[in-house]
Coordinates of C-alpha atoms in Angstrom, one line a residue:
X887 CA 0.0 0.0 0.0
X888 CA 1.3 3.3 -0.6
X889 CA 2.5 5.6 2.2
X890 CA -0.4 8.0 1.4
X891 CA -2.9 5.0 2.2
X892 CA -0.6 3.3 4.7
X893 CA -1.6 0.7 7.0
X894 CA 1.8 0.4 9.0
X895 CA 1.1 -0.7 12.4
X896 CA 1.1 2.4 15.0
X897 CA 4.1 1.2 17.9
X898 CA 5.8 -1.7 18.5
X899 CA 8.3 -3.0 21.4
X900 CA 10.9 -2.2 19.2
X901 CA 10.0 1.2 19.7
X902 CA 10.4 1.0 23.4
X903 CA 13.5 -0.7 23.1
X904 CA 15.3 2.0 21.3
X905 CA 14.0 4.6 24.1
X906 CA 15.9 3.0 26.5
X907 CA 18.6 2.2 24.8
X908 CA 19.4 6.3 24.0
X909 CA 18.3 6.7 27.4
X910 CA 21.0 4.6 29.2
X911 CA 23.2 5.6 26.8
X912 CA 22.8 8.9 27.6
X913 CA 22.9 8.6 31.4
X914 CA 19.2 9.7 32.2
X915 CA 16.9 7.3 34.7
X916 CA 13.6 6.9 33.8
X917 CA 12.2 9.9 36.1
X918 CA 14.9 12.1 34.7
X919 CA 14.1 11.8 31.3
X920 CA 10.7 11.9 32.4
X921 CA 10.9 15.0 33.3
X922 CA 13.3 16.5 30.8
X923 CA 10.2 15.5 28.5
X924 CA 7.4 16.5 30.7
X925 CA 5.8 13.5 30.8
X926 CA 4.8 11.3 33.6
X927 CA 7.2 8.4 34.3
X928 CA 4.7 5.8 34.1
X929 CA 3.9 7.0 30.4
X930 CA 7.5 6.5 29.8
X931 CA 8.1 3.5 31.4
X932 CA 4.9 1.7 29.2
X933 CA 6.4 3.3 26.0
X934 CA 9.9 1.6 26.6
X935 CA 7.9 -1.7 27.6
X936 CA 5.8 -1.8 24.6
X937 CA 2.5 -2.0 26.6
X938 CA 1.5 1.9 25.6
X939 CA 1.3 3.4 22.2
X940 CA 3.0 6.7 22.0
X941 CA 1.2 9.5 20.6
X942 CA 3.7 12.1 18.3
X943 CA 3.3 14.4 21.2
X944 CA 5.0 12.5 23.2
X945 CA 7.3 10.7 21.1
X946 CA 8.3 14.3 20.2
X947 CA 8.8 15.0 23.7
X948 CA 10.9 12.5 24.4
X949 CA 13.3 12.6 20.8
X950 CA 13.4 16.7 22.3
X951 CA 14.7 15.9 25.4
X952 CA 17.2 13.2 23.4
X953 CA 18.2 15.5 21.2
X954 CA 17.3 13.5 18.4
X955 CA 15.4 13.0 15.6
X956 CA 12.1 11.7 15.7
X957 CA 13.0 8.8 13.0
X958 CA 16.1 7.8 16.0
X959 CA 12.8 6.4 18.2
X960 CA 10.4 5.2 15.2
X961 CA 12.9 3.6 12.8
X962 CA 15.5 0.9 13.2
X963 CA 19.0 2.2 12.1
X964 CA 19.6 0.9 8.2
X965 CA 16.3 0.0 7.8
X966 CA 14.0 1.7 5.1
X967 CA 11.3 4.3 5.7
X968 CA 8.8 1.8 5.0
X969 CA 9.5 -0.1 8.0
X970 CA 8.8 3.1 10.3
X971 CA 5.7 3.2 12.4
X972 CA 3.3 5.5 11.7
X973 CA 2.4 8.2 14.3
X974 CA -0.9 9.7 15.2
X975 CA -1.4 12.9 17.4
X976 CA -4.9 14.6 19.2
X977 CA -4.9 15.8 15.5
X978 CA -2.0 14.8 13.3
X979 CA -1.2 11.6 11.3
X980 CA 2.0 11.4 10.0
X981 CA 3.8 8.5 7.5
X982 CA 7.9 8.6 7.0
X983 CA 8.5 8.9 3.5
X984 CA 12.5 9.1 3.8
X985 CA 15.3 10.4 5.9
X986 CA 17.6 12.3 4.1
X987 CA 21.6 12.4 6.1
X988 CA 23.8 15.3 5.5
X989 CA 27.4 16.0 7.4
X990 CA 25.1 18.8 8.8
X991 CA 21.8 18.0 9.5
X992 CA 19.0 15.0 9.2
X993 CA 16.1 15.9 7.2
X994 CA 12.9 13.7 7.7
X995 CA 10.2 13.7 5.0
X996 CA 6.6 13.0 6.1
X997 CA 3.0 13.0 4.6
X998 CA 0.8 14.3 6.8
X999 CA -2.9 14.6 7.9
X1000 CA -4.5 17.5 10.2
X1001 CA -7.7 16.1 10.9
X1002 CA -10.5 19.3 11.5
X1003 CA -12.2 20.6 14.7
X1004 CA -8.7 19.8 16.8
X1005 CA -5.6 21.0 17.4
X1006 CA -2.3 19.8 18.1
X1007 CA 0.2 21.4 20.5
X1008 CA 3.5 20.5 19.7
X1009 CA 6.5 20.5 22.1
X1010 CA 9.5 22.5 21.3
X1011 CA 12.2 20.0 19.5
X1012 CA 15.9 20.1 20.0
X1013 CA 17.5 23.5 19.0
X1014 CA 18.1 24.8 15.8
X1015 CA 15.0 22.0 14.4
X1016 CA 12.9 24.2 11.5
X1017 CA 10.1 22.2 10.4
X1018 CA 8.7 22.7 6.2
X1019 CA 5.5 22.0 5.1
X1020 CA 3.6 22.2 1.7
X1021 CA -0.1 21.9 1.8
X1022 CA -2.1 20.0 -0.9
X1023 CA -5.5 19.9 0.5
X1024 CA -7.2 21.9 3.1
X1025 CA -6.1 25.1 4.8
X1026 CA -3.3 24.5 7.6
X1027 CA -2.6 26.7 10.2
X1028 CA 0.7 25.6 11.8
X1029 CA 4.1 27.2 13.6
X1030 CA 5.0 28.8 16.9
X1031 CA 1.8 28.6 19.4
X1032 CA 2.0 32.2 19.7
X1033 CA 2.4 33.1 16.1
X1034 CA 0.7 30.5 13.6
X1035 CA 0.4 30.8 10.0
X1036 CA -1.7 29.9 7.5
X1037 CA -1.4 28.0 4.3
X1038 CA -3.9 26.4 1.6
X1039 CA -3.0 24.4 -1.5
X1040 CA 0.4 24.8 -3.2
X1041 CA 1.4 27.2 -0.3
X1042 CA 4.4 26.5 1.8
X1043 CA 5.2 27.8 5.6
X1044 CA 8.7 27.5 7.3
X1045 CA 9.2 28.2 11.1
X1046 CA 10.7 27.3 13.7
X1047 CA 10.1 23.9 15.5
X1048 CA 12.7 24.3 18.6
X1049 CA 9.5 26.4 20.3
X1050 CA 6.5 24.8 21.3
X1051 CA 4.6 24.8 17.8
X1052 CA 1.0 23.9 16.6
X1053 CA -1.0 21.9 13.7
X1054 CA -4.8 23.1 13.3
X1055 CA -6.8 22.4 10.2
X1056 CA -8.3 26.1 9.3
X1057 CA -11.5 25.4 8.5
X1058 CA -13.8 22.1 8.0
X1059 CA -11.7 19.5 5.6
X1060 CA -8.7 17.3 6.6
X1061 CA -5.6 18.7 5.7
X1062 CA -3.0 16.7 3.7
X1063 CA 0.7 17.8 3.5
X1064 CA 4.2 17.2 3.2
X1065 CA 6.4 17.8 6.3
X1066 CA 10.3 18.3 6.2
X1067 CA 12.0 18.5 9.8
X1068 CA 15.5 19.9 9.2
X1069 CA 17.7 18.6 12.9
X1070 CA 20.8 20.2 12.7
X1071 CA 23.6 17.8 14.4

């Protein structure tokens, strides 16, 4: 199936797994990072067991406090795109589409869907992370919480995503997008 029309499955252990992996790697306990993520530690400790299925929020969270890209948590090293999960949101489906590596920066390509009537409130990611988006259906109204903008079919916005950000579909149709993170290294 194509990644517009995905069925991928939405979490997996393997997910969890990585978590704690970059966690212990990096020193953090589970109530540490926890907190650096502003989540509750029993949220954290069912993502890294595979019994709780983490919503982009909060997988967001977590790769913030990390310092890494969200692909680091949702896809295995050398695998393909393909073989990422899926992540949904209060109002934001998103399917990896491919991770592009520079000496500089990761970029991750997404296609995205802004369901209407709800909003999605973002966490801030690591600094120096701009996100890119190019609506094809729908009018989105994304960016800084404090300072959204808008954008309809063929229209691109740029902002950036190291400051707690929004997703809102601007009126009553889904919106359907392309998103490019840009995470400097």
């Amino acid at each position: 199936m194509s990644a517009r029309g995905s069925s991928r499955p939405t979490a997996d252990a393997a997910v969890g797994e990585r978590l704690r992996r970059m966690r212990e790697a990096r020193g953090y306990s589970l109530s540490a990072l926890a907190r650096a993520a502003g989540i509750g530690k029993a949220t954290l400790s069912g993502l890294e067991h595979g019994t709780r299925n983490p919503t982009l929020e909060t997988l967001y969270a977590v790769a913030g406090a990390l310092e890494v890209p969200l692909t680091a948590l949702v896809l295995k090293p050398g695998d393909p795109p393909a073989a990422a999960v899926d992540v949904r949101g209060a109002a934001v489906t998103a399917t990896l589409l491919e991770v592009f590596d520079e000496p500089g920066a990761t970029f991750e390509l997404f296609w995205m869907r802004v369901r209407p009537g709800v909003a999605q409130h973002s966490p801030a990611h690591a600094r120096g992370v701009t996100e890119h988006i190019t609506v094809y259906g729908g009018v989105l109204r994304a960016g800084p919480e404090d300072a959204p903008l808008a954008a309809g079919p063929g229209e691109h916005v740029t902002f950036p995503a190291d400051v707690p950000h929004i997703y809102q579909a601007g009126g009553p149709d889904e919106v359907v997008a392309n998103l490019l993170i840009r995470s400097p290294r």
